[in-house]
Structures are given as C-alpha cells and as structure tokens.
mmCIF file of C-alpha atoms and ligand atoms in Angstrom:
data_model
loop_
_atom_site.group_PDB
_atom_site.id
_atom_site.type_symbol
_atom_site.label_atom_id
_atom_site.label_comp_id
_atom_site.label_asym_id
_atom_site.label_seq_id
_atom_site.Cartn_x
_atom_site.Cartn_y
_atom_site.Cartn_z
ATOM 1 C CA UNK D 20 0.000 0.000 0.000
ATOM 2 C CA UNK D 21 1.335 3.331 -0.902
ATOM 3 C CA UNK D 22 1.289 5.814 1.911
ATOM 4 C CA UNK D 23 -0.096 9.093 1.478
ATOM 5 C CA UNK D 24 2.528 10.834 1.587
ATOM 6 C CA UNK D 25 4.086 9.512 -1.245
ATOM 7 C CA UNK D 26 1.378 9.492 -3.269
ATOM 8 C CA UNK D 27 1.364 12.898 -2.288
ATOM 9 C CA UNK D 28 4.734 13.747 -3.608
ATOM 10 C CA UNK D 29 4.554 11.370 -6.878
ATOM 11 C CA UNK D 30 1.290 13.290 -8.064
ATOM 12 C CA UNK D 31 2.736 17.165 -6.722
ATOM 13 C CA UNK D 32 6.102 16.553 -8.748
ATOM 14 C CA UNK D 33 4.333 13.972 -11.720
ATOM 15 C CA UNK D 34 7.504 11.519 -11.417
ATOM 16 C CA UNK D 35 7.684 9.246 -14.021
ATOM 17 C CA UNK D 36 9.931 6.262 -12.624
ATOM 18 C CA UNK D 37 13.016 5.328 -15.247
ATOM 19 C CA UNK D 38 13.639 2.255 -15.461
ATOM 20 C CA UNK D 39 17.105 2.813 -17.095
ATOM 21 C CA UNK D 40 18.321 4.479 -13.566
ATOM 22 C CA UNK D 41 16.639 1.474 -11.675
ATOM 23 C CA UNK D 42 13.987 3.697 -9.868
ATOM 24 C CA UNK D 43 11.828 1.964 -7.792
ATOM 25 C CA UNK D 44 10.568 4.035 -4.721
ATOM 26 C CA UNK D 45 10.121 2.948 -1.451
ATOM 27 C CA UNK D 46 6.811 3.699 -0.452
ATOM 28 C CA UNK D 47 5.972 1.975 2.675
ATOM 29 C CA UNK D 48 6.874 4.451 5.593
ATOM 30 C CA UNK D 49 7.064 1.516 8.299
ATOM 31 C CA UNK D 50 9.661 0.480 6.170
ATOM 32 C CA UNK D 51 11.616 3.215 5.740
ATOM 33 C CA UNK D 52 11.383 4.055 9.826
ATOM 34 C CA UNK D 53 12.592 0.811 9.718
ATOM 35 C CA UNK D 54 15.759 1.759 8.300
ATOM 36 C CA UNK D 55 16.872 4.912 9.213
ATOM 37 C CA UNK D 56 15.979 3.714 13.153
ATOM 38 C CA UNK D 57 18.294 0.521 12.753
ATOM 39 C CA UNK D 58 21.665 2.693 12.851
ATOM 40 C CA UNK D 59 23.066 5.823 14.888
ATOM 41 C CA UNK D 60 22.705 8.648 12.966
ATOM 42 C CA UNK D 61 22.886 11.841 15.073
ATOM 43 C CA UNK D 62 25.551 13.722 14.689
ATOM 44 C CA UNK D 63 27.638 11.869 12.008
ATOM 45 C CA UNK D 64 28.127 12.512 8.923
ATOM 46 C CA UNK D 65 25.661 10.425 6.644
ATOM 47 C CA UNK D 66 25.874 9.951 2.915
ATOM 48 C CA UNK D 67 22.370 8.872 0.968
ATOM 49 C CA UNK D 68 23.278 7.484 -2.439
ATOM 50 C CA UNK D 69 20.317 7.204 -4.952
ATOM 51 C CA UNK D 70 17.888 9.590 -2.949
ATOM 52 C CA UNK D 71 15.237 9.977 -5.425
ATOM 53 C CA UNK D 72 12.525 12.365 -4.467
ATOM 54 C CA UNK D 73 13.711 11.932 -0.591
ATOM 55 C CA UNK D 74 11.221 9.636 0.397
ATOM 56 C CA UNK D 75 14.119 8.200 3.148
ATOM 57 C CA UNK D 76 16.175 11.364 3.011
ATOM 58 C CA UNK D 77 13.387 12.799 5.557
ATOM 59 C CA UNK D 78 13.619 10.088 7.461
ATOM 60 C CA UNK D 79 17.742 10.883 7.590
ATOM 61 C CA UNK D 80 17.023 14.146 8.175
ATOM 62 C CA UNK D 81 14.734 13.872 11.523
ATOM 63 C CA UNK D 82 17.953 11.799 13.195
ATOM 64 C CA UNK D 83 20.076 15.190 13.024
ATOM 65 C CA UNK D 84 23.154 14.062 11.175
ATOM 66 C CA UNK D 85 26.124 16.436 11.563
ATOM 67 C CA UNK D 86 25.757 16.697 8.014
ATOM 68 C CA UNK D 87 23.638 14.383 4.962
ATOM 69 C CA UNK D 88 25.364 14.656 1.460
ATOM 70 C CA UNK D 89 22.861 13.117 -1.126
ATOM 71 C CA UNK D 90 24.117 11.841 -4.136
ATOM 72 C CA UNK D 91 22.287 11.627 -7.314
ATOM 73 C CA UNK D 92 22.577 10.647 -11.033
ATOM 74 C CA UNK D 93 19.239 12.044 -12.232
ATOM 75 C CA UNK D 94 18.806 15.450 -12.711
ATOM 76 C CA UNK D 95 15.152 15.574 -12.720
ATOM 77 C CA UNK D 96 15.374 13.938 -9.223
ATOM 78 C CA UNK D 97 17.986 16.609 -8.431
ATOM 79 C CA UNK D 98 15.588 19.641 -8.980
ATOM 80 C CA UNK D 99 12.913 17.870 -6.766
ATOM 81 C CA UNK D 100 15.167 17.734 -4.074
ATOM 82 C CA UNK D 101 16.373 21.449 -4.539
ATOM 83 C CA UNK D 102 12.417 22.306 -4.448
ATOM 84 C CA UNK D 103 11.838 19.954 -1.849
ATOM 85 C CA UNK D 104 15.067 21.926 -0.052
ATOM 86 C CA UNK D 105 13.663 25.193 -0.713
ATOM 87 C CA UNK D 106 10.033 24.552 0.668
ATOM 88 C CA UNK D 107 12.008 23.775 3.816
ATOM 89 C CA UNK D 108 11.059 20.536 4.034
ATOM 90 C CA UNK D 109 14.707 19.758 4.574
ATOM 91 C CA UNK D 110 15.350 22.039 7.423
ATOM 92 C CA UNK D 111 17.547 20.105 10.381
ATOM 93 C CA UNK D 112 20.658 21.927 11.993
ATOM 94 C CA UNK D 113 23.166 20.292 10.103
ATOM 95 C CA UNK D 114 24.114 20.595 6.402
ATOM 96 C CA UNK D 115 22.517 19.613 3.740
ATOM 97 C CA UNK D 116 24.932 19.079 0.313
ATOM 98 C CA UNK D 117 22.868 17.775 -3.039
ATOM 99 C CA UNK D 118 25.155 16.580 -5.464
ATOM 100 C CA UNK D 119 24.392 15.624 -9.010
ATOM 101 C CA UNK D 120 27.221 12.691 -9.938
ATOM 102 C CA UNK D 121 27.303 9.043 -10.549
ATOM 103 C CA UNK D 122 28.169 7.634 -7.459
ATOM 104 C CA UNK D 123 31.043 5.643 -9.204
ATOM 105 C CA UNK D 124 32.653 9.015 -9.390
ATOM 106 C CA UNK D 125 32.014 10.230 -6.252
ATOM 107 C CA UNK D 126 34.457 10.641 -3.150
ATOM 108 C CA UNK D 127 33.515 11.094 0.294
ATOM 109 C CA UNK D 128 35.003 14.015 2.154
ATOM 110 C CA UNK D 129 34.800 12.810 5.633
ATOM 111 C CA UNK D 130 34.787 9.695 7.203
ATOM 112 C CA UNK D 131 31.370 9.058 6.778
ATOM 113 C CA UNK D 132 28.022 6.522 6.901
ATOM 114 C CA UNK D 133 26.309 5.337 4.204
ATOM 115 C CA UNK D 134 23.021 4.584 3.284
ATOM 116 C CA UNK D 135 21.898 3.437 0.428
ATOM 117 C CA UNK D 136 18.733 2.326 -2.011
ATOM 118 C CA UNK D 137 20.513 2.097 -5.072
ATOM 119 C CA UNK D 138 20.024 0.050 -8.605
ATOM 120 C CA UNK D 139 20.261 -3.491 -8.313
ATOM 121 C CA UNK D 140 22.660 -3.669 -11.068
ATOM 122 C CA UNK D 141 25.584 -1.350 -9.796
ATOM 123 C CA UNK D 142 25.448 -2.891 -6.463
ATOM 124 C CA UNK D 143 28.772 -4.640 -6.704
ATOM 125 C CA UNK D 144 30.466 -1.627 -8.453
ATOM 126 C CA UNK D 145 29.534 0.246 -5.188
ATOM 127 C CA UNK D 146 30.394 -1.475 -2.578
ATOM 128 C CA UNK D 147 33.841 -2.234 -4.315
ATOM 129 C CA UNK D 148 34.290 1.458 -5.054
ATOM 130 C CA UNK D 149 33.342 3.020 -1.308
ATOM 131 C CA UNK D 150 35.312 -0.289 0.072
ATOM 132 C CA UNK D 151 38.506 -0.440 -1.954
ATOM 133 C CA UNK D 152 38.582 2.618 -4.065
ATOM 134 C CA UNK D 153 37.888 5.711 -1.823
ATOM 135 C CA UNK D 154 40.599 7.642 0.158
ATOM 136 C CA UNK D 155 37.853 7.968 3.097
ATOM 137 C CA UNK D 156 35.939 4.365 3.518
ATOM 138 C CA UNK D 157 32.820 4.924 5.475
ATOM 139 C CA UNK D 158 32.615 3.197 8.790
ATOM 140 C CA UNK D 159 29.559 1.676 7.905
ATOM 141 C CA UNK D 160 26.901 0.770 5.417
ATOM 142 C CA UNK D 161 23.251 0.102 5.041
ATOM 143 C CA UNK D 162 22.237 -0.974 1.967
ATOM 144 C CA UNK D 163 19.050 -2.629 0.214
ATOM 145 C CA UNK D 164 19.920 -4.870 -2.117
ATOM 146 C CA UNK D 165 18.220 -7.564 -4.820
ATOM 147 C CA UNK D 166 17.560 -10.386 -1.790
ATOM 148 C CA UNK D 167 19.142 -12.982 -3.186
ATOM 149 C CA UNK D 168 22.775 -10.945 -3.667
ATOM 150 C CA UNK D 169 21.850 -10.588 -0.098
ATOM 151 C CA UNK D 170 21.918 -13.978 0.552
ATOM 152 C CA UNK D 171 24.831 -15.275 -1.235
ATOM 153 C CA UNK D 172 27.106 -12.278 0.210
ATOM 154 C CA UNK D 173 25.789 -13.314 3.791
ATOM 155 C CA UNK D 174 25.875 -17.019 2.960
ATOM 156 C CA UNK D 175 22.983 -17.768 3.727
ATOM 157 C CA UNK D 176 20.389 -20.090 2.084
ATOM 158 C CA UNK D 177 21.898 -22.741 1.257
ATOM 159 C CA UNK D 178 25.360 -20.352 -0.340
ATOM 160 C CA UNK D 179 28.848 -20.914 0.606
ATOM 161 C CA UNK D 180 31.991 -18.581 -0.407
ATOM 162 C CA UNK D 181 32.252 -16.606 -3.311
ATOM 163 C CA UNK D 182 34.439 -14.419 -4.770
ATOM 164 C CA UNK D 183 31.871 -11.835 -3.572
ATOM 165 C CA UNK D 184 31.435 -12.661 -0.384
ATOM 166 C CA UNK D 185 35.193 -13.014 0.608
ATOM 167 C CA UNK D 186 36.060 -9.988 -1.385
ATOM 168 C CA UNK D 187 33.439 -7.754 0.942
ATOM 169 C CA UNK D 188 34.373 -9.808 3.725
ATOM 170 C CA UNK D 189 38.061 -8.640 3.467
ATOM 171 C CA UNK D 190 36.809 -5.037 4.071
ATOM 172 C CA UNK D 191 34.757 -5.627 7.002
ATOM 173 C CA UNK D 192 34.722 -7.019 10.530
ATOM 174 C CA UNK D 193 30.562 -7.050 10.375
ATOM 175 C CA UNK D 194 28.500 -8.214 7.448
ATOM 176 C CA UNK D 195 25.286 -9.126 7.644
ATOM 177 C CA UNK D 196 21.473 -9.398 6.200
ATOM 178 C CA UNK D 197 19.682 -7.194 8.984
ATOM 179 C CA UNK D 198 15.811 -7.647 7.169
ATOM 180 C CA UNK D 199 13.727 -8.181 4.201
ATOM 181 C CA UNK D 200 11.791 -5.837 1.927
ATOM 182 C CA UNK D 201 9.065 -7.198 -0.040
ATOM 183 C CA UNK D 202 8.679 -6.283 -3.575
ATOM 184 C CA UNK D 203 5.198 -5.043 -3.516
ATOM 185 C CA UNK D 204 6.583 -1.999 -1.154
ATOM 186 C CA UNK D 205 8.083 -0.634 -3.994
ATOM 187 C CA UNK D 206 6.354 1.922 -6.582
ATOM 188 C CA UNK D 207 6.993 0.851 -9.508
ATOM 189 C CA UNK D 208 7.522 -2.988 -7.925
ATOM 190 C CA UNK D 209 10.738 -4.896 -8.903
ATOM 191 C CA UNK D 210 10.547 -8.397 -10.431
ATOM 192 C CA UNK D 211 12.664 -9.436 -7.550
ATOM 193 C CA UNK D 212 12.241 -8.801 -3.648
ATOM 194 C CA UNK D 213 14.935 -6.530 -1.253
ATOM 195 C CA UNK D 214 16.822 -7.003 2.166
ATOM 196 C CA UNK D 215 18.880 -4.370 4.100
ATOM 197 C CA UNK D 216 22.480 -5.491 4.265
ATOM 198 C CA UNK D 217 24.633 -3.719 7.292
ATOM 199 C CA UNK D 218 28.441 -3.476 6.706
ATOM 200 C CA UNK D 219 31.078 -2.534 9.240
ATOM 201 C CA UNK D 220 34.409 -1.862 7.873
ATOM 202 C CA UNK D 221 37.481 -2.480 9.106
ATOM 203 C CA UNK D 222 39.217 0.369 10.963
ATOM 204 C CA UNK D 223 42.473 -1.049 9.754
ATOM 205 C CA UNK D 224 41.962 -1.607 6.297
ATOM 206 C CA UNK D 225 44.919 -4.004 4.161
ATOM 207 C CA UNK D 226 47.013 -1.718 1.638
ATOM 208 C CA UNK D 227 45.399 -1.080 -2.173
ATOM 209 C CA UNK D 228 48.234 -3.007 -3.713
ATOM 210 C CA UNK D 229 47.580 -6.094 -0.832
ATOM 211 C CA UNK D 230 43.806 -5.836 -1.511
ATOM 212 C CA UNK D 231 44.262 -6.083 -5.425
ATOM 213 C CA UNK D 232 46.378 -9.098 -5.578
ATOM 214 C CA UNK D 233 44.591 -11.036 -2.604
ATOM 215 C CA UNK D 234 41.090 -10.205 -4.812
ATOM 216 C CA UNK D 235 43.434 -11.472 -7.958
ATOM 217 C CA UNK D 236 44.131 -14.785 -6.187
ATOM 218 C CA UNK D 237 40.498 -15.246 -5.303
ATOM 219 C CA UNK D 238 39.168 -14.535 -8.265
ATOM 220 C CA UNK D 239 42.105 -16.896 -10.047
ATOM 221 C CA UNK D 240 40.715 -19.442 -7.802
ATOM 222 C CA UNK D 241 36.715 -18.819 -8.578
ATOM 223 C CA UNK D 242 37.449 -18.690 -12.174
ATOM 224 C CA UNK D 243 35.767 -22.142 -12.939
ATOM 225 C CA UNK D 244 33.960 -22.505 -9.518
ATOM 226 C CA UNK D 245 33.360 -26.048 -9.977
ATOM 227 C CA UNK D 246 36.875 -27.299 -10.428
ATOM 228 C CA UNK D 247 39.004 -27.889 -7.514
ATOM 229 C CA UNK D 248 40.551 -25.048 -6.525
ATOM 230 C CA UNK D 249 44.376 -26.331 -7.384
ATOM 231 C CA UNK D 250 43.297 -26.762 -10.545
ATOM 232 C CA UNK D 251 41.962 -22.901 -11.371
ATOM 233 C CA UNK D 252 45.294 -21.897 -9.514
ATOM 234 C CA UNK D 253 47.797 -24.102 -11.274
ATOM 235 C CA UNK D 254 45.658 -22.573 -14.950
ATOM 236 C CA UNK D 255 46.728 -19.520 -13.624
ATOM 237 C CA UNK D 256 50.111 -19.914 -12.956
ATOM 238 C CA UNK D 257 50.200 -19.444 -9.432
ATOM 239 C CA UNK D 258 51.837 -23.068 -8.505
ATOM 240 C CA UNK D 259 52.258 -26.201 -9.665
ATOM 241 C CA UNK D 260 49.214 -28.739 -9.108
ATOM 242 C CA UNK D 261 51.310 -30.817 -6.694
ATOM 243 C CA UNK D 262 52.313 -28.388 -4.637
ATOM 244 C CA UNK D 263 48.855 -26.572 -4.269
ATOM 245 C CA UNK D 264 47.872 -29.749 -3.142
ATOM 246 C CA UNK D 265 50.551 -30.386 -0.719
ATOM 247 C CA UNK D 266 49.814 -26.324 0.664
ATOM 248 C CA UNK D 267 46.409 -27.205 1.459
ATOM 249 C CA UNK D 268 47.073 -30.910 3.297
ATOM 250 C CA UNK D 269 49.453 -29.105 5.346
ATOM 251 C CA UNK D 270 46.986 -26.233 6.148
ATOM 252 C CA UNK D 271 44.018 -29.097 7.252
ATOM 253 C CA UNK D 272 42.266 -28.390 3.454
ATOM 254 C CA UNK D 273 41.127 -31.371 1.537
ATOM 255 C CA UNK D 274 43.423 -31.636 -1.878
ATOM 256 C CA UNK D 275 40.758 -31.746 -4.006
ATOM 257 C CA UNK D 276 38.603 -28.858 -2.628
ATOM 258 C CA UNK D 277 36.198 -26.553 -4.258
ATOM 259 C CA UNK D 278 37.120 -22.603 -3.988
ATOM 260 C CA UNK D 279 33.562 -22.385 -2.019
ATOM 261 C CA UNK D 280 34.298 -24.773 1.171
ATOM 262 C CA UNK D 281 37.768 -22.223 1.799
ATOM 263 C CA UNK D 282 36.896 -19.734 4.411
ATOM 264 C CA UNK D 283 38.499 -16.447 4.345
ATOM 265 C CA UNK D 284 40.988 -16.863 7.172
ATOM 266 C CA UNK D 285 42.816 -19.989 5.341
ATOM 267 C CA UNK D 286 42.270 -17.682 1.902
ATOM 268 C CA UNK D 287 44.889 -15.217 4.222
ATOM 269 C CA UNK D 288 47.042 -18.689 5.056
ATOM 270 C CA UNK D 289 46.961 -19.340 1.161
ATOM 271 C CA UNK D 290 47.778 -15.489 -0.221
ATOM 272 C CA UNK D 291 50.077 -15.334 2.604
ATOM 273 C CA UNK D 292 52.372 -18.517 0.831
ATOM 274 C CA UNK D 293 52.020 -17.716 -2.534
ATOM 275 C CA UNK D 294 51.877 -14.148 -3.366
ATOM 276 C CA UNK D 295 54.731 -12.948 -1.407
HETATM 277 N N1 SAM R 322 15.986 6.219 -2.304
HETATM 278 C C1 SAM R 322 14.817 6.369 -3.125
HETATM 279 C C2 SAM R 322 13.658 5.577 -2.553
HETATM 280 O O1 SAM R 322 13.912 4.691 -1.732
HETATM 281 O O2 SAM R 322 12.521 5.845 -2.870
HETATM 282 C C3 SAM R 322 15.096 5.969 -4.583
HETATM 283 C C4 SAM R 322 15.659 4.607 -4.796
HETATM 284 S S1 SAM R 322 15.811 4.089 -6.486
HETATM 285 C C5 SAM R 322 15.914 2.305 -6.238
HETATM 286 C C6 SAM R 322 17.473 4.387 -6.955
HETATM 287 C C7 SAM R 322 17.896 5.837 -7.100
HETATM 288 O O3 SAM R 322 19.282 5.864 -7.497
HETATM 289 C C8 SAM R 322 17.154 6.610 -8.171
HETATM 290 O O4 SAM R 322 16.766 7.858 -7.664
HETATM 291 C C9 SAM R 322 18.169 6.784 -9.309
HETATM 292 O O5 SAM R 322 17.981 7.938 -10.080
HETATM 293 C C10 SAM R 322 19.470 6.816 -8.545
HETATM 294 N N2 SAM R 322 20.635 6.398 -9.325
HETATM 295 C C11 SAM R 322 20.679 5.498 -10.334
HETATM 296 N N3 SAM R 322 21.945 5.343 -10.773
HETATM 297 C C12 SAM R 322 22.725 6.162 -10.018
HETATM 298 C C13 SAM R 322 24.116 6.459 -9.997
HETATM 299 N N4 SAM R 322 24.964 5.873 -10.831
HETATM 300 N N5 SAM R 322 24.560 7.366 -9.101
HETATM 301 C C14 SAM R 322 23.706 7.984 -8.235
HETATM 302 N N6 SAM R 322 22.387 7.731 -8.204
HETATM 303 C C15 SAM R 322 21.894 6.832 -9.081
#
C-alpha cells in the first residue's frame, strides 16, 4: 500500500519512474522508519546514495546528522530535491549538500556513513568502489539490495563462499542481512524482492596493492567454480598442481577442494604462501 505521503509527492512533482536508472521508490513508511531507526545517525556525517525524491532522506534528516550529502545521477530527481530543499522541508541543523554525480565518481570528504537504495545492477560496483577505491571508507553501510545478492554475500540459504562474499568480507569485521523488503513496497515494484544489508568496515583496512592481488588470487581461484581449486590456480600460474595440493594438506584443506568450502581466514594462510 502506498502511503499518502508519497502518493502525495509522486502526483505534486508527476515523477515518471526510469527504469534505465533502476527507480523503484520505497513507499511503505514503516519500512523506511525501519531503516533509518536501525543505525546511529545523530551527529555523524551520513551519505544517501540514490535519494530519489527523498522519500528516506526525511527520514535521515529527523535523526540530526552532523551533516547528509545526497548523491544523485538524475537530474530531474535533483531539482525535486532542490524544491523539496527550498520549501524547507529539509530544514535540520546540520548541512545539507545535493550533489548531481554518478556515485562511481564520487568521493567522500569525511569519514562518513552510508546509506543506500541504489540500482540493483551497480550494487557490486559500489560497494567495491566506497570499500577499496575511496581515500575515506565509510565506517559503515546500510544498503538494500536484490535479496538474493543478499543472501549469497551473507551465505545464507543454502550459499557458501564466493568471490563476492570473501572480497566484501576482506573489508569488514561485520557483514550481515539485517531484514527483508518485499517487492510489492516498492512503486513501480521490482521483479525481484529486497533485504537491508549492514556493513562494518574495518578500521584497519589491508594496503590497495595487498587488496588487489589477494582479490586477484580469489578470483584466479573462482574462475571455474566447480573445479578444484588447485586446478583454477595451477591454470593460472600461481603453482604447480602438486604443490597446491601439498599447501592445502598441510593447512588441514582437503586436496581436491572446491574454492567455495575455503573460508576467508585460510584464503589469508593461502595469499600469505604464494603471493609474497
Ligand atoms: N531512495 C529512493 C527511494 O527509496 O525511494 C530511490 C531509490 S531508487 C531504487 C534508486 C535511485 O538511485 C534513483 O533515484 C536513481 O535515479 C538513482 N541512481 C541510479 N543510478 C545512479 C548512480 N549511478 N549514481 C547515483 N544515483 C543513481
């Protein structure tokens, strides 16, 4: 059911919902009290990535960050929220930034938190970019994703490791599916249904150059998932078959493993032997 509210706002600013951008609009305000009540946002600085018409930005906004940056790609969505901004129905005491960018271009200023209802299909490229790219990592991040990404990066359901779950893993000391989000709370309403994922990131976080070759390995080692894993590492020249095998007897790993049953601290054993 569509609250008023945003019914209200859809008809007052005739939004027409592009499906290009992934815009699907949460409409279902015990949802999004839901999510802006999960995670301490008074006085930090909070970034919202994908705010749309600002249907969780007010939400943001009545937890008194220090300051809320709001990034977004569309510029029809951009005047909105300068009208919305300029009707005061943005007023808190902190400071309020809009910025028009892709968020794959976008760098944080301060250490920061981040929220974020973004398109299913750049979800990876995000998290990669505000975990591995950035000069300023956030300290955490709330973010609805397509369910079933949800899953398999939290392993749950039935998925082990993947090279997407130990790659975010890396990054952060907390990972992990907090609720769900049915599709029909969405206007327009996705094929597929959502779940909030909550990321903590490390404080201490391993070099660039460290990161990019232990992600190398792991991806080497996921490149034909169903092989054993000494076989996908030997095709990429990383040892010889005989001694992968002999590596992972010695560190309590069957011989003939799959990439999937290798947890990420015996991934640290394994980069640890072999790529330095
Ligand atoms: N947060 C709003 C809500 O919950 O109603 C809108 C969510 S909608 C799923 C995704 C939003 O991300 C849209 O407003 C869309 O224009 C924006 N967007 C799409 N691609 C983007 C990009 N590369 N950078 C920044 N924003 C983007």
């Amino acid at each position: 059911m569509i609250g008023h509210h945003h019914a209200e706002l859809l008809k007052r600013y005739a939004i027409e919902p592009k499906k290009s951008l992934g815009q699907n609009f949460l409409v279902n305000d015990v949802i999004l009290g839901n999510i802006s009540e999960f995670i301490d946002i008074e006085s930090r600085h909070v970034i919202e990535v994908g705010p749309g018409y600002g249907a969780l930005t007010e939400r943001l906004i009545s937890a008194n960050p220090a300051s809320l940056t709001l990034v977004e790609y569309d510029p029809r969505m951009v005047a909105i929220l300068q009208d919305r901004e300029s009707k005061h129905e943005f007023d808190f005491a902190g400071t309020l930034n809009i910025i028009e960018q892709d968020v794959l271009q976008f760098d944080p200023k301060e250490s920061s938190l981040l929220i974020a209802n973004i398109p299913y299909y750049i979800t990876s490229p995000i998290l990669f970019r505000f975990l591995y790219e950035v000069a300023l990592v956030p300290t955490e991040m709330l973010i609805l994703m397509q369910k079933e990404v949800a899953d398999k990066i939290t392993k749950q359901k039935g998925y082990q490791n993947s090279y997407l779950s130990l790659a975010l893993e890396h990054g952060c000391d907390i990972l992990e599916k907090r609720f769900e989000v049915a599709a029909s709370n969405f206007v327009p309403a996705p094929k597929v249904d959502s779940a909030v994922v909550y990321f903590r990131t490390k404080s201490e976080q391993t070099s660039p150059e460290k990161t990019k070759s232990f992600l190398k390995l792991i991806s080497q080692a996921f490149s034909q998932p169903r092989k054993k894993v000494v076989s996908n590492l030997a095709n990429g020249g990383v040892g010889a078959k005989e001694d992968l095998e002999a590596m992972l007897l010695e560190f309590g790993i069957r011989a003939d493993a799959r990439a999937e049953t290798i947890n990420l601290p015996d991934w640290y054993r394994i980069f640890d032997r072999l790529c330095r």
